[in-house]
Amino acid sequence: MTLDTYFDYIIFPILTISIILVFIRLFKGPEVADRVIALDLIITIGIGLITAYSIRSGQPVLLDVAMILGLIAFLGTVAFAFYLDKNKQS
């Protein structure tokens, strides 16, 4: 089995199924924190998809996009934690 078939038949379907499951959690999440965690996980899985596609297609330029998405996700998570901390203190 070559690396291309491994990406096509194993990695991409697993990432697709995981994104579908996280979207279900996003819509069913009973609290805001569950929804924010689901959005963060969607971005993380998106980074995995971009990285896998970058490896599959041989275009390392896409890894820069994945790094920028990772930084944006990190800043969003920190901002939400700050928001929760401020609401808890009030």
mmCIF file of C-alpha atoms in Angstrom:
data_model
loop_
_atom_site.group_PDB
_atom_site.id
_atom_site.type_symbol
_atom_site.label_atom_id
_atom_site.label_comp_id
_atom_site.label_asym_id
_atom_site.label_seq_id
_atom_site.Cartn_x
_atom_site.Cartn_y
_atom_site.Cartn_z
ATOM 1 C CA MET A 1 0.000 0.000 0.000
ATOM 2 C CA THR A 2 1.428 3.341 -1.041
ATOM 3 C CA LEU A 3 1.212 6.550 0.912
ATOM 4 C CA ASP A 4 -1.309 8.020 -1.537
ATOM 5 C CA THR A 5 -3.752 5.154 -1.104
ATOM 6 C CA TYR A 6 -3.263 5.314 2.667
ATOM 7 C CA PHE A 7 -4.290 8.986 2.611
ATOM 8 C CA ASP A 8 -7.216 8.341 0.252
ATOM 9 C CA TYR A 9 -8.733 5.308 1.966
ATOM 10 C CA ILE A 10 -7.824 5.725 5.641
ATOM 11 C CA ILE A 11 -6.798 9.216 6.730
ATOM 12 C CA PHE A 12 -9.237 11.408 4.770
ATOM 13 C CA PRO A 13 -12.322 9.274 5.613
ATOM 14 C CA ILE A 14 -11.427 9.213 9.320
ATOM 15 C CA LEU A 15 -10.989 12.992 9.368
ATOM 16 C CA THR A 16 -14.268 13.450 7.487
ATOM 17 C CA ILE A 17 -16.187 11.244 9.906
ATOM 18 C CA SER A 18 -14.657 13.050 12.870
ATOM 19 C CA ILE A 19 -15.688 16.442 11.471
ATOM 20 C CA ILE A 20 -19.264 15.184 11.036
ATOM 21 C CA LEU A 21 -19.326 13.958 14.649
ATOM 22 C CA VAL A 22 -17.953 17.263 15.927
ATOM 23 C CA PHE A 23 -20.601 19.182 13.959
ATOM 24 C CA ILE A 24 -23.229 17.074 15.737
ATOM 25 C CA ARG A 25 -21.654 18.074 19.065
ATOM 26 C CA LEU A 26 -21.621 21.698 17.933
ATOM 27 C CA PHE A 27 -25.368 21.705 17.263
ATOM 28 C CA LYS A 28 -26.350 19.575 20.280
ATOM 29 C CA GLY A 29 -23.982 21.167 22.801
ATOM 30 C CA PRO A 30 -26.029 22.071 25.866
ATOM 31 C CA GLU A 31 -23.687 24.851 26.978
ATOM 32 C CA VAL A 32 -21.660 27.553 25.302
ATOM 33 C CA ALA A 33 -18.405 25.952 26.453
ATOM 34 C CA ASP A 34 -19.284 22.741 24.604
ATOM 35 C CA ARG A 35 -19.873 24.687 21.415
ATOM 36 C CA VAL A 36 -16.614 26.615 21.722
ATOM 37 C CA ILE A 37 -14.674 23.411 22.300
ATOM 38 C CA ALA A 38 -16.386 21.882 19.262
ATOM 39 C CA LEU A 39 -15.394 24.891 17.125
ATOM 40 C CA ASP A 40 -11.820 24.594 18.362
ATOM 41 C CA LEU A 41 -11.834 20.900 17.496
ATOM 42 C CA ILE A 42 -13.233 21.642 14.021
ATOM 43 C CA ILE A 43 -10.333 24.014 13.413
ATOM 44 C CA THR A 44 -7.885 21.391 14.687
ATOM 45 C CA ILE A 45 -9.336 18.727 12.392
ATOM 46 C CA GLY A 46 -9.227 21.267 9.557
ATOM 47 C CA ILE A 47 -5.538 21.752 10.261
ATOM 48 C CA GLY A 48 -5.132 17.983 10.039
ATOM 49 C CA LEU A 49 -6.960 17.931 6.699
ATOM 50 C CA ILE A 50 -4.825 20.763 5.324
ATOM 51 C CA THR A 51 -1.651 19.046 6.508
ATOM 52 C CA ALA A 52 -2.658 15.684 5.047
ATOM 53 C CA TYR A 53 -3.593 17.314 1.744
ATOM 54 C CA SER A 54 -0.303 19.213 1.744
ATOM 55 C CA ILE A 55 1.626 15.991 2.196
ATOM 56 C CA ARG A 56 -0.537 14.185 -0.385
ATOM 57 C CA SER A 57 -0.162 16.869 -3.047
ATOM 58 C CA GLY A 58 3.436 17.805 -2.241
ATOM 59 C CA GLN A 59 2.677 21.499 -1.699
ATOM 60 C CA PRO A 60 4.441 22.698 1.470
ATOM 61 C CA VAL A 61 2.956 26.186 1.029
ATOM 62 C CA LEU A 62 -0.290 24.958 2.595
ATOM 63 C CA LEU A 63 1.506 24.278 5.877
ATOM 64 C CA ASP A 64 1.735 28.045 6.403
ATOM 65 C CA VAL A 65 -2.053 28.225 6.234
ATOM 66 C CA ALA A 66 -2.289 25.421 8.806
ATOM 67 C CA MET A 67 0.055 27.279 11.167
ATOM 68 C CA ILE A 68 -1.964 30.487 10.873
ATOM 69 C CA LEU A 69 -5.196 28.588 11.586
ATOM 70 C CA GLY A 70 -3.534 27.035 14.630
ATOM 71 C CA LEU A 71 -2.570 30.457 15.957
ATOM 72 C CA ILE A 72 -6.077 31.816 15.384
ATOM 73 C CA ALA A 73 -7.597 28.810 17.178
ATOM 74 C CA PHE A 74 -5.226 29.265 20.098
ATOM 75 C CA LEU A 75 -6.050 32.961 20.421
ATOM 76 C CA GLY A 76 -9.772 32.219 20.261
ATOM 77 C CA THR A 77 -9.481 29.627 23.009
ATOM 78 C CA VAL A 78 -7.486 31.992 25.204
ATOM 79 C CA ALA A 79 -10.025 34.770 24.627
ATOM 80 C CA PHE A 80 -12.903 32.473 25.562
ATOM 81 C CA ALA A 81 -11.101 31.321 28.723
ATOM 82 C CA PHE A 82 -10.545 34.970 29.639
ATOM 83 C CA TYR A 83 -14.253 35.659 29.051
ATOM 84 C CA LEU A 84 -15.281 32.740 31.273
ATOM 85 C CA ASP A 85 -12.877 33.870 33.979
ATOM 86 C CA LYS A 86 -14.267 37.419 33.907
ATOM 87 C CA ASN A 87 -17.864 36.159 34.143
ATOM 88 C CA LYS A 88 -16.978 33.866 37.056
ATOM 89 C CA GLN A 89 -15.442 36.750 39.036
ATOM 90 C CA SER A 90 -18.431 39.062 38.537
#
